[in-house]
XYZ file of C-alpha atoms in Angstrom:
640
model
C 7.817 5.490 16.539
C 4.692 6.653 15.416
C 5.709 10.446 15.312
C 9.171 9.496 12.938
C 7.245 7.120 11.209
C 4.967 10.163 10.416
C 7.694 12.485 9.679
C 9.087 10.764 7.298
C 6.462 9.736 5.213
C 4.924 13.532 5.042
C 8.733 14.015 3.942
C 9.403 11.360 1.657
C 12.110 10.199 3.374
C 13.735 6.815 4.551
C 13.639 5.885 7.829
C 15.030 2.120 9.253
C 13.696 1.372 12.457
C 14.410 -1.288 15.131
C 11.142 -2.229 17.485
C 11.934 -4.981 19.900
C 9.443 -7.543 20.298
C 6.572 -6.516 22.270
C 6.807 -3.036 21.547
C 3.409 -3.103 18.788
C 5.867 -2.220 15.860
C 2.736 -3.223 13.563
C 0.290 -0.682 14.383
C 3.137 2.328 14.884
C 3.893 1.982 11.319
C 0.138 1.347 10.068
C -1.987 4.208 12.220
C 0.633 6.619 10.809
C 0.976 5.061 7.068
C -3.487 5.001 7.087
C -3.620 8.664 8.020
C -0.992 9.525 5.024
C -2.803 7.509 2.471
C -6.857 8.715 3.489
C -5.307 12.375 3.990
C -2.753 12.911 0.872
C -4.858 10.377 -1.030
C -1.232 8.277 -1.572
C -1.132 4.646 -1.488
C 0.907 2.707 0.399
C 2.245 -0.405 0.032
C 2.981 -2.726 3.566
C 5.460 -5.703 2.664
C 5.937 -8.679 5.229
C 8.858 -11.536 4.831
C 5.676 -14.475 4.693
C 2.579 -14.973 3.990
C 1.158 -16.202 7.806
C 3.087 -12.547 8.559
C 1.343 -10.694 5.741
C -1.784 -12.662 6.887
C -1.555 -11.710 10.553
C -1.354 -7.921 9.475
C -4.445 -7.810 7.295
C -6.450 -10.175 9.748
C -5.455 -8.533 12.957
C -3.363 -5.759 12.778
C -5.030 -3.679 9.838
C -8.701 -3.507 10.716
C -7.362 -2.143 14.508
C -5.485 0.387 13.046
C -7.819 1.683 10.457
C -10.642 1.517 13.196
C -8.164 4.159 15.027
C -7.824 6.277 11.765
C -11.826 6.473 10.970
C -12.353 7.586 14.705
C -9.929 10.287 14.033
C -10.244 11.737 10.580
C -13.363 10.213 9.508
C -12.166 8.125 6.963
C -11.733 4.648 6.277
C -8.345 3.802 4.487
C -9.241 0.631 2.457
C -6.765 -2.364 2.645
C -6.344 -5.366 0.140
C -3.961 -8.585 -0.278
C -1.886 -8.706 -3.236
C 0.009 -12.294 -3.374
C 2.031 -13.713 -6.192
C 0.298 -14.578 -9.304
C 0.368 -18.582 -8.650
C -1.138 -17.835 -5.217
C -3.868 -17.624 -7.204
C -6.758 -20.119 -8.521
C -6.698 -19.926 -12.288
C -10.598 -20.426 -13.355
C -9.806 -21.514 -16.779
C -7.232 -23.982 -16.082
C -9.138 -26.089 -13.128
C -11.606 -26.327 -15.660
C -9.830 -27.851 -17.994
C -8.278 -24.889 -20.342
C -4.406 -26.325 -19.464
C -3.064 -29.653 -19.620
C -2.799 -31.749 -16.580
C 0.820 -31.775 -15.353
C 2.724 -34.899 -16.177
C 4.933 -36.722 -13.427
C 7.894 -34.886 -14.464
C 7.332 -32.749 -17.290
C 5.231 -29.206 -17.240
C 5.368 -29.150 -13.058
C 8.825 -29.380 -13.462
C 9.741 -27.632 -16.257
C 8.331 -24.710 -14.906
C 10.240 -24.616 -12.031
C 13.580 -25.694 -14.101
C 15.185 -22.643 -13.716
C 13.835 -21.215 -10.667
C 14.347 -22.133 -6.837
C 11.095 -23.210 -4.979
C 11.594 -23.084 -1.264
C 9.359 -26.099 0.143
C 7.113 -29.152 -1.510
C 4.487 -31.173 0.366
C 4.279 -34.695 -0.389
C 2.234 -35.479 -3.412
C 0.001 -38.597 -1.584
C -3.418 -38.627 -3.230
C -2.503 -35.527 -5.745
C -5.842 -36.546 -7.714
C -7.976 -36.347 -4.976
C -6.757 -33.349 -4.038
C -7.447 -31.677 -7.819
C -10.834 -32.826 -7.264
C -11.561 -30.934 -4.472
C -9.736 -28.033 -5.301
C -11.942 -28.224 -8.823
C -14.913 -28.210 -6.072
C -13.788 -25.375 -4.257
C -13.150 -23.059 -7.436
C -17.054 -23.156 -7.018
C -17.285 -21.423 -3.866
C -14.264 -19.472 -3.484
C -14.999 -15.685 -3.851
C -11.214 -14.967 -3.537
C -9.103 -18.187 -5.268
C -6.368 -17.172 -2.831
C -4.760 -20.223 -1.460
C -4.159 -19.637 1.919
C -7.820 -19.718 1.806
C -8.150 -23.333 1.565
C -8.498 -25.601 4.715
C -6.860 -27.572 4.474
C -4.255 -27.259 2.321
C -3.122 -29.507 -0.472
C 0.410 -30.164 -1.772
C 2.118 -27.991 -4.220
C 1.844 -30.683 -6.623
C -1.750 -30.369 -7.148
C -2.255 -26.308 -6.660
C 0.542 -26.491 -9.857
C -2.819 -28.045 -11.616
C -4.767 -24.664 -11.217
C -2.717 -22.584 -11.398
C -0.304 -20.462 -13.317
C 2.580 -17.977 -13.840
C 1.828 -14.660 -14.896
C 3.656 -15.747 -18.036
C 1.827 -18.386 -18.728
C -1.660 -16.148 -18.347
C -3.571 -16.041 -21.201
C -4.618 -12.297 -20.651
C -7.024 -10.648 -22.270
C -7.550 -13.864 -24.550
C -8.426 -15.941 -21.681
C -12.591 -17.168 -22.151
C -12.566 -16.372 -18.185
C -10.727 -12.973 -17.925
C -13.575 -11.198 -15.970
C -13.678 -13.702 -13.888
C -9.761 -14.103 -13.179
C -8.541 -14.024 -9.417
C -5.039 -12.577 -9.840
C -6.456 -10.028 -12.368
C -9.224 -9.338 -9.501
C -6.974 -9.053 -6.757
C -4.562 -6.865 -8.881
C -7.813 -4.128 -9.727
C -8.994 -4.419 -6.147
C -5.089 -2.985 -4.844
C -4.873 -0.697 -7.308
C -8.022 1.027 -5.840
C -6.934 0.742 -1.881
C -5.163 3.005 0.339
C -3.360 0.443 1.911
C -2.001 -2.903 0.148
C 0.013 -5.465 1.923
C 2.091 -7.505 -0.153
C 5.231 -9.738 0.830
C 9.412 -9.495 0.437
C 8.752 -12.258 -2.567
C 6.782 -9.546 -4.618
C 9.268 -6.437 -3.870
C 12.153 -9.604 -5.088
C 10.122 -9.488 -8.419
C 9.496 -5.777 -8.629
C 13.525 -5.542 -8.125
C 14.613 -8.065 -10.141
C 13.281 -5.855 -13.130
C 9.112 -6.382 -13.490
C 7.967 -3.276 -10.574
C 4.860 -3.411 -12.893
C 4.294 -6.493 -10.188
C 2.860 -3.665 -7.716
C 0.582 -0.461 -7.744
C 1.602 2.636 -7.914
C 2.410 3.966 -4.729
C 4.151 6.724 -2.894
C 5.143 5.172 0.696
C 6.621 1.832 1.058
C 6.553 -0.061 4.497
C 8.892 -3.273 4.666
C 8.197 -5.278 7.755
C 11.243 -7.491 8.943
C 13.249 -5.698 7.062
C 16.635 -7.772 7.941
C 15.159 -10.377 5.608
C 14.753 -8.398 2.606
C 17.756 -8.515 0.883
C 18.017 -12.153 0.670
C 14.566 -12.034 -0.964
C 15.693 -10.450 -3.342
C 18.504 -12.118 -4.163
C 16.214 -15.357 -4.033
C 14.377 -14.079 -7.112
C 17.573 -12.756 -8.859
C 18.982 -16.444 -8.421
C 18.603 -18.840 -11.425
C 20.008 -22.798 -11.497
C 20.286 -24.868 -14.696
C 20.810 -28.829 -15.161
C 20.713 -30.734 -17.930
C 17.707 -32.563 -16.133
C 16.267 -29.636 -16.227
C 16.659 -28.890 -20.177
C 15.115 -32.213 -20.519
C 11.644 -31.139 -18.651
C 11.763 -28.000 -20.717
C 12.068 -30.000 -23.916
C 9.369 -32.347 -22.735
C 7.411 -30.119 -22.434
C 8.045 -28.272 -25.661
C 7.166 -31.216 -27.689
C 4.023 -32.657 -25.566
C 2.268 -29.230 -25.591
C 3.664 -27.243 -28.853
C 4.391 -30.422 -31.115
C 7.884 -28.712 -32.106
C 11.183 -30.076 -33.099
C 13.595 -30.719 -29.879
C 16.181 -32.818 -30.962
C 18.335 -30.190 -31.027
C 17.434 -28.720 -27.562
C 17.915 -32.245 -26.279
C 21.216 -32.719 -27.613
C 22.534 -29.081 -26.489
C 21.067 -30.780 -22.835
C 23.780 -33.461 -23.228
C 26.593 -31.463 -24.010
C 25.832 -29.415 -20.887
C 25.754 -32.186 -19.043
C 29.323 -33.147 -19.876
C 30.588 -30.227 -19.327
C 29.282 -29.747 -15.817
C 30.342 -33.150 -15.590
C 33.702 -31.884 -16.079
C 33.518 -29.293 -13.239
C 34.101 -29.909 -9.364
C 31.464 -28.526 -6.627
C 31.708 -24.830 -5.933
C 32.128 -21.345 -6.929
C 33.159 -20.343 -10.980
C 35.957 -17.417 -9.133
C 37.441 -16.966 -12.619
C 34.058 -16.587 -14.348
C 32.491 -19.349 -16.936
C 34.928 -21.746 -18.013
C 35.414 -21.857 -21.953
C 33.528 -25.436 -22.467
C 31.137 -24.569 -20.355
C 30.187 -21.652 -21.944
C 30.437 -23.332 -25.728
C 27.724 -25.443 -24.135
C 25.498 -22.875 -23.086
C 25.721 -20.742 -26.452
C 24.751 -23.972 -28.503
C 22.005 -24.258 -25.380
C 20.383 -20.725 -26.355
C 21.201 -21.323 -29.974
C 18.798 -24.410 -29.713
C 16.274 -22.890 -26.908
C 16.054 -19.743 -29.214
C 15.122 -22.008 -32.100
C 12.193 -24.031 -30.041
C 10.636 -20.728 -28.893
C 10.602 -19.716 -32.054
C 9.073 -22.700 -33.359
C 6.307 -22.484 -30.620
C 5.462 -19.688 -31.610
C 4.829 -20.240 -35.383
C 2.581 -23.412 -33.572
C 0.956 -20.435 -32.143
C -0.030 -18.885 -34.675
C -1.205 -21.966 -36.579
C -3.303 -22.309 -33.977
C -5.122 -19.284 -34.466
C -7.243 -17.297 -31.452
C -5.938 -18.412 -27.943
C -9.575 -19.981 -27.419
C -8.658 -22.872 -29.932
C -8.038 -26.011 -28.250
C -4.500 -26.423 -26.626
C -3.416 -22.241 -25.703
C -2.595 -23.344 -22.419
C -0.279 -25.947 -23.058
C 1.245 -23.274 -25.522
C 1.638 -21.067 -23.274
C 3.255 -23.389 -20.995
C 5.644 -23.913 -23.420
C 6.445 -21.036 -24.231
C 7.039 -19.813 -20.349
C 9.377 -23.312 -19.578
C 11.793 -22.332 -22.440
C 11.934 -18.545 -22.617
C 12.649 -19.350 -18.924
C 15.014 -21.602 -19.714
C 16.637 -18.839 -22.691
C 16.464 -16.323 -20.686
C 18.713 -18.073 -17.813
C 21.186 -19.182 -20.392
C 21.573 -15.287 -21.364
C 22.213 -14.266 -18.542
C 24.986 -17.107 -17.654
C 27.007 -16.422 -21.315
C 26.561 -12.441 -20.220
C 29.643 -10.576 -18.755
C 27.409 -10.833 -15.378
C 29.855 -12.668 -13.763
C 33.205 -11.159 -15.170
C 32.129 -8.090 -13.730
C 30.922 -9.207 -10.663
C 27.721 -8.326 -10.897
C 26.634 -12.344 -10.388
C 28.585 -14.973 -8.996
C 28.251 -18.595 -10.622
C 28.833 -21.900 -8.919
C 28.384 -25.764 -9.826
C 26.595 -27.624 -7.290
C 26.100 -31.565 -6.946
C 22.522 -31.463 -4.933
C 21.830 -34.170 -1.939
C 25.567 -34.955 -1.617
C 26.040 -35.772 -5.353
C 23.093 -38.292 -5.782
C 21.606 -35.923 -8.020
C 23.608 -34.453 -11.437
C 25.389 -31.205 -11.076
C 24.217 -28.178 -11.519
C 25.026 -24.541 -12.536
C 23.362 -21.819 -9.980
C 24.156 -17.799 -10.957
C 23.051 -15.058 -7.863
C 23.406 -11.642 -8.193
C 25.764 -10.577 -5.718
C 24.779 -7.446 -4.791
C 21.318 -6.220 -4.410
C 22.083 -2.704 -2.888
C 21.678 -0.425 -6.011
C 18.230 -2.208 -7.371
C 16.680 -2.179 -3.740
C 17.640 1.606 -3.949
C 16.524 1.808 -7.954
C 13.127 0.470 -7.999
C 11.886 0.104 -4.157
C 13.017 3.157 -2.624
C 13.387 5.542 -5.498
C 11.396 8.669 -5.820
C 8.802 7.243 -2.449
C 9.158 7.529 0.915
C 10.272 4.278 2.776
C 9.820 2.619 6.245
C 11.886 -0.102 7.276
C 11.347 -1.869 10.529
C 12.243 -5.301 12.107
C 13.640 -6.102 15.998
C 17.381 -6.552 14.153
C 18.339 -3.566 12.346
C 21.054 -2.527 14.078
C 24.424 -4.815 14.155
C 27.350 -3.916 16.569
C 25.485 -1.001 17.537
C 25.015 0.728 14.523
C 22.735 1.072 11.503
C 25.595 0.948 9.100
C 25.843 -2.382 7.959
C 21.908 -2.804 7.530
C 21.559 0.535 5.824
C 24.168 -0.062 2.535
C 22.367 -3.948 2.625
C 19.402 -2.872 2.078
C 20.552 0.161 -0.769
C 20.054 3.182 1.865
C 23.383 4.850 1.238
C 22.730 4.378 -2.272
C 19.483 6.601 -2.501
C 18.746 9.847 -3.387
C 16.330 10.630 -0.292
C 17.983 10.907 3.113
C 18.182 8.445 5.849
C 18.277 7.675 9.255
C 17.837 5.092 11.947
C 15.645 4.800 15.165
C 15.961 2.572 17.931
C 12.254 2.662 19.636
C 13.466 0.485 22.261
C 11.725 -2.363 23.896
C 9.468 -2.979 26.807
C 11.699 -6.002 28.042
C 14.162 -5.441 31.156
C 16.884 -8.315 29.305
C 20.046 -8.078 32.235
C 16.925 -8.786 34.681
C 15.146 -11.466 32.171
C 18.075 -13.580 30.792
C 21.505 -14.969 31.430
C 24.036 -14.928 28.437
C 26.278 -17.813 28.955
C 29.568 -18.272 26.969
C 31.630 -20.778 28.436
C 35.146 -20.219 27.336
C 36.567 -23.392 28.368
C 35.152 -25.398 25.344
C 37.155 -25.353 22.597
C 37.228 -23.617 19.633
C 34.608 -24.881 17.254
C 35.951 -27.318 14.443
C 34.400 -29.297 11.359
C 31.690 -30.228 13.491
C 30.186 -30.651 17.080
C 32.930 -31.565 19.848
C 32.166 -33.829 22.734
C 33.076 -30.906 24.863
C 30.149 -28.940 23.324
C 27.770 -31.707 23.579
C 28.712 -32.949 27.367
C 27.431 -28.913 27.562
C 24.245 -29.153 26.196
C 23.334 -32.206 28.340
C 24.787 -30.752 31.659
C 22.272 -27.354 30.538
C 19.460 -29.094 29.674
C 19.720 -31.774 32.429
C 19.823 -28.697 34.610
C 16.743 -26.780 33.109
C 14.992 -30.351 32.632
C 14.305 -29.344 29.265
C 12.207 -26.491 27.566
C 15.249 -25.801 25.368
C 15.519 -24.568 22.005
C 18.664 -26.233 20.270
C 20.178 -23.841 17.245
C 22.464 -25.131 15.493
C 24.613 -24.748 12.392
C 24.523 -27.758 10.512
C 21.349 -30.981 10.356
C 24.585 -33.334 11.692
C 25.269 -31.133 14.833
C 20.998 -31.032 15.440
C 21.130 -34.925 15.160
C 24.375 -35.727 17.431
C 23.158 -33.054 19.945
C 19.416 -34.906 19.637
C 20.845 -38.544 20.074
C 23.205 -37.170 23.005
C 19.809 -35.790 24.697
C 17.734 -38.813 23.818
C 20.456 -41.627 25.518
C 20.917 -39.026 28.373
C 17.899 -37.617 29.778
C 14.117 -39.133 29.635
C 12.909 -35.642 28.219
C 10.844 -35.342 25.266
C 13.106 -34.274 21.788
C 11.970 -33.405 18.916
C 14.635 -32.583 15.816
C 14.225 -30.994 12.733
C 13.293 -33.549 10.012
C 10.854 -35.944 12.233
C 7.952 -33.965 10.941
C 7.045 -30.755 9.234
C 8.396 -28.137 10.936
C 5.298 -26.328 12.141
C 4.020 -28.985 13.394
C 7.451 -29.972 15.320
C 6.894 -26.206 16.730
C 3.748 -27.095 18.136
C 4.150 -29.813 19.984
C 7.681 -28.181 21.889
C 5.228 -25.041 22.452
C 2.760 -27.727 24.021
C 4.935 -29.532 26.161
C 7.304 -27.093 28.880
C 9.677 -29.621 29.179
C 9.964 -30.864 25.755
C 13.382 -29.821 23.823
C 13.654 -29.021 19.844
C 16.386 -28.819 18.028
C 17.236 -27.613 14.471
C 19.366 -25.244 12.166
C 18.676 -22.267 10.504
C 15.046 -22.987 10.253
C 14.711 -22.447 13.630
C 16.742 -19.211 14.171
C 13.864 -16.697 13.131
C 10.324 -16.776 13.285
C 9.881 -19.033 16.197
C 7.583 -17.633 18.834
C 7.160 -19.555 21.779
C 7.011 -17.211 25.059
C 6.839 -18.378 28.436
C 8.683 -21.642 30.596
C 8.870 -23.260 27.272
C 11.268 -21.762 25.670
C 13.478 -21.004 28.879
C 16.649 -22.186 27.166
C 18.086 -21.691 24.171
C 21.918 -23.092 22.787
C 23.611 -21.576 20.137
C 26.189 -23.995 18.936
C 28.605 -21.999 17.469
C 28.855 -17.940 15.646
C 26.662 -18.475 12.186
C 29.358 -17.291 9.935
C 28.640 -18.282 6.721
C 30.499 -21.371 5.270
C 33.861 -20.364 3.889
C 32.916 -22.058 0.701
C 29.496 -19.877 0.549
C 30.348 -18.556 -3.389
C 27.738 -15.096 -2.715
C 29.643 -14.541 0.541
C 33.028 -14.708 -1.109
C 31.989 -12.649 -4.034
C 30.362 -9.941 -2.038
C 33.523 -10.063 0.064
C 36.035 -10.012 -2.562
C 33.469 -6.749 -3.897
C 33.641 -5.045 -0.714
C 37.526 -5.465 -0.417
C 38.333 -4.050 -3.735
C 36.420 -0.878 -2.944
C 38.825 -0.653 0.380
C 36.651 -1.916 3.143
C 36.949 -5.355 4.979
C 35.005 -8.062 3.753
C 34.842 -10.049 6.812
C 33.373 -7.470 8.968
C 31.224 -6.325 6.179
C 29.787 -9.497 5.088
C 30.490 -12.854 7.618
C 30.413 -10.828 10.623
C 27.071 -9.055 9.840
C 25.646 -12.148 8.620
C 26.749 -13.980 11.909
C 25.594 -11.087 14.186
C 22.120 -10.783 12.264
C 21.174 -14.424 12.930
C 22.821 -14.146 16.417
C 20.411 -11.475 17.544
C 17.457 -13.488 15.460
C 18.621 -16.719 17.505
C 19.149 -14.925 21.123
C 15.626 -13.428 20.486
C 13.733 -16.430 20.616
C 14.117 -16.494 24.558
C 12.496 -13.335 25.342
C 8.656 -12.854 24.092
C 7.062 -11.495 26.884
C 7.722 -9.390 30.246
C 7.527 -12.244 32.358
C 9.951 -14.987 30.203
C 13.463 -15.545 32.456
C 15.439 -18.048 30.918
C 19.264 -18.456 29.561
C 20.787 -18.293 26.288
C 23.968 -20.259 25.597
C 26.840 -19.734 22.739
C 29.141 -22.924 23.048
C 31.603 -20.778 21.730
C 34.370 -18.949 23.119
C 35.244 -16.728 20.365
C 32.158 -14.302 21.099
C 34.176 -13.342 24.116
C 37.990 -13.923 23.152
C 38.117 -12.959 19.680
C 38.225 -9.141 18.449
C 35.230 -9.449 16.268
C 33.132 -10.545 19.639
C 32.453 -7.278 20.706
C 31.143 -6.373 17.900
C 28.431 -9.449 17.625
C 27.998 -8.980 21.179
C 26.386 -5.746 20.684
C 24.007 -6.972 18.213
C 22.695 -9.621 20.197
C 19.874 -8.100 23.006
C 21.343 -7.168 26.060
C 21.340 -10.184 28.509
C 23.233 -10.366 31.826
C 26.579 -11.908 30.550
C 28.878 -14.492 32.237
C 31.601 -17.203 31.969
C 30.571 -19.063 34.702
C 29.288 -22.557 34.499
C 28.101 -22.948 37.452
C 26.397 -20.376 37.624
C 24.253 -20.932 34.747
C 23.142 -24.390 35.788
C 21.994 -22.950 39.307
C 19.834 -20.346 37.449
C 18.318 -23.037 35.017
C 17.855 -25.613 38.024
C 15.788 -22.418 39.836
C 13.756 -22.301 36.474
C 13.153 -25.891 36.617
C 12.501 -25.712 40.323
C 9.662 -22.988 39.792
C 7.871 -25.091 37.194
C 7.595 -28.113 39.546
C 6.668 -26.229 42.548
C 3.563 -24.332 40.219
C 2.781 -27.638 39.137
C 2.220 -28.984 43.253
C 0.489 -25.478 44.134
């Protein structure tokens, strides 16, 4: 890995490559990268899918790799974290150059047309601000991840800000600004490691977002494109024009009556609309709506900024609330744009009303791009040389499918794909077991398919890792466990989910069980984890609106949607799910798929192949001797 990793950065070429767990995929794609950037005096940029991962690799990974590099060149490469601009403490506005956030107004305004993944509860938000306002004190870095412990998002949204919402160079604190610090300190490092959310923003049209650089590493790579399309996706409510105008007229003092009213008409038009996907494109009352909603938006903006200049230098009292403002409703305008565009008529974006929490709250309009391909290719990969690793890269055995996701095939440089392997003997280490005499899988969890997961965890007396594709299926199989068996089961949504990982990971004969949380990232090696159940193949729902566009897309160019689109997706999270089992030489264990059609249908091959390569069978009993052996082992090291 190291030597193609090296040959294709001297070459400025791309290169996708597959490292199984185990195999140190980390440090064959940094020692390589470092000696590029100290030798050619090129800066690279390492991207990670999280922050713990991004973490982890300037922590642990980084400083072991660039001690390798100084022993043999005698140089050091220099590495720095570059976050999102919110990750950030913003001096000026912990000390009181913003307005506090109302319940419901400037926290949520600014998030009105955006998707936030995750909240912690608010409990004790004002004792929380007062610490962090203690800790902006001593912090040398204002990075977040830097506080222990945490706080809730609620009260970081009190100091901090968007990059739009930055005062700049008018800020009273600008030499003193973390974000601005941490942006100077990567521009002047050989290596900077970053994360998927920042290449979403450099793609989605602002690659100002990094440094320049001439060699771009993307770690986990499988989960890239649906970053991107995460920061390409915008959702609009009428509760959401509300915040925005709230906002407007608490921190600007502008006219919104207008901007309130367009609000309600949207309302009643999405009123008008059932749940799911726009197929035809904008409907025509929908979009009269939205034109008198940018009409009116437009009009605020521009009234915030004659308040603006009123104001005079951004130093006089209330800037920050401006800018605020200004950031909720050019957010909000520049949303509505793009949904009264010819985005969707071309199919460039799909659009789809949604009802959130099973229609308790009002509906919504949510518009994704639906294919990311050609600005991966555009403004990640273009004119650099590019490194893309993760242990699922190949599906059904090729490179393919994971290639023209992530814009390969679309680039001017050349390509190809590496399989490094893995130090893991799988037909020796693990059983796949897909019993074909359940039944085919229906609208939801048969009795069949849950009699199965008690008979296999009754058998391995639990350490068993329960995937599974919907939070109804996680409960029935939980409750079915719980009445049946005196184990220990924990289920997605008692607690917060690292902590619900913890406390399986403590406990060998625990069981936890979940949905698609669960499927990736979850690394628990050793008798713990020595069974893992797969409900059913993860296609995505029929209803899914950016799997039916991107399917209807690939079908008019003459391919097959299915196999392009549901049966990637399916085989992706499939070899994400089966790879939770295997984490170290010595794990044995067994991974069930309640469902026949991995074996009997004509796509199953093809899945098959993606997933690692486990001893398969069909035979129930012989599963539930191998998992009673497990079991067997674990009690008899327990006597010894």
């Amino acid at each position: 890995m190291v030597r193609r990793v090296a040959a294709a950065v001297a070459g400025s070429q791309h290169l996708l490559v597959q490292a199984g767990t185990g195999t140190g995929k980390s440090l064959g794609y940094l020692v390589p990268a470092m000696v590029h950037a100290v030798t050619a005096g090129e800066r690279v940029v390492v991207s990670t899918a999280t922050l713990a991962l991004q973490r982890q690799v300037l922590t642990k990974d980084a400083p072991l790799a660039a001690d390798a590099v100084e022993q043999a060149t005698g140089l050091r490469p220099e590495v720095r974290l570059l976050k999102g601009w919110q990750n950030y403490m913003c001096r000026h506005r912990a000390g009181g150059g913003y307005p506090d956030d109302d319940a419901d107004t400037l926290f949520s305004a600014a998030q009105a047309t955006n998707r936030r993944v995750g909240s912690a509860s608010t409990t004790g938000v004002g004792e929380q601000v007062v610490r962090l306002r203690e800790w902006a004190g001593r912090t040398t870095t204002g990075d977040r991840d830097d506080l222990v412990p945490g706080v809730s998002d609620r009260a970081w949204a009190q100091v901090s800000v968007s990059r739009a919402e930055c005062l700049g160079s008018s800020c009273p604190l600008v030499d003193e600004c973390f974000p601005q610090l941490a942006r100077a300190a990567a521009a002047q490092a050989d290596v900077v490691v970053t994360n998927h959310a920042m290449l979403g923003v450099a793609a989605s049209g602002n690659p100002n977002v990094l440094p320049e650089h001439s060699v771009l590493v993307v770690d986990e790579a499988h989960e890239l494109a649906d970053r991107v399309r995460a920061q390409g996706t915008v959702t609009l409510s009428a509760a959401a024009v509300a915040r925005v105008a709230a906002t407007a007229r608490a921190q600007a003092g502008v006219l919104v009556a207008d901007l309130e009213e367009a609000g309600q008409h949207l309302q009643l038009a999405l009123a008008d609309l059932p749940d799911g996907r726009l197929a035809e494109g904008v409907p025509p009352g929908l979009r009269a709506a939205l034109v008198l909603l940018d009409d009116a938006g437009r009009q605020v903006l521009a009234g915030i900024r004659e308040a603006a200049k009123a104001k005079g230098a951004a130093e006089a009292t209330g800037a920050g609330g401006l800018a605020l403002a200004r950031t909720a409703v050019a957010d909000m305008v520049e949303a509505v744009e793009r949904m009264t565009s010819d985005s969707v008529d071309a199919r460039r974006d799909v659009a789809w009303v949604e009802r959130p929490r099973m229609g308790a709250e009002p509906p919504r309009l949510t518009l994704a791009p639906v294919d990311v391909a050609g600005s991966v290719a555009d403004t990640l990969l273009a004119g650099r040389a590019a490194v893309l690793t993760s242990a699922t890269l190949s599906l059904g055995g090729s490179f393919d499918p994971m290639a023209r996701t992530l814009g390969l095939t679309l680039a001017e440089e050349p390509w190809e794909g590496l399989d490094v392997g893995t130090p893991f003997d799988y037909a020796r280490q693990g059983i796949l077991y897909t019993p074909t005499h359940l039944p085919r899988p229906g609208s939801g969890i048969s009795e069949a398919a849950l009699d199965e997961v008690l008979a296999l965890t009754e058998a391995s007396r639990g350490g068993m890792l329960g995937l599974f594709s919907s939070r109804r299926a996680a409960d029935e199989a939980a409750e079915v466990l719980r009445r049946g068996t005196d184990l220990t089961v924990y289920a997605q949504g008692d607690d917060q989910l690292p902590t619900l990982v913890e406390a399986f990971a403590a406990d060998e004969d625990a069981c936890l069980v979940g949905t698609l949380s669960l499927w990736q990232g979850v690394d628990v090696p050793g008798r713990t984890c020595r069974l893992v159940i797969i409900d059913r193949i993860p296609f995505p729902r029929p209803d899914d609106p950016v799997a039916q566009a991107r399917s209807e897309v690939v079908e008019a160019a003459g391919g097959n949607g299915f196999m392009s689109v549901s049966a990637a997706h399916a085989a992706l999270l499939l070899a994400q799910g089966a790879g939770r089992l295997v984490r170290r030489s010595e794990d044995r264990g067994v991974v069930a798929v309640l469902d026949p059609r991995l074996r009997t249908a004509r796509y199953g091959a093809f899945l098959a192949r993606s997933m690692p390569p486990l001893w398969p069978t069909r035979e129930r009993e012989v599963v539930l001797g191998a998992l009673a052996r497990l079991a067997g082992q674990g009690r008899e090291r327990g006597l010894s």
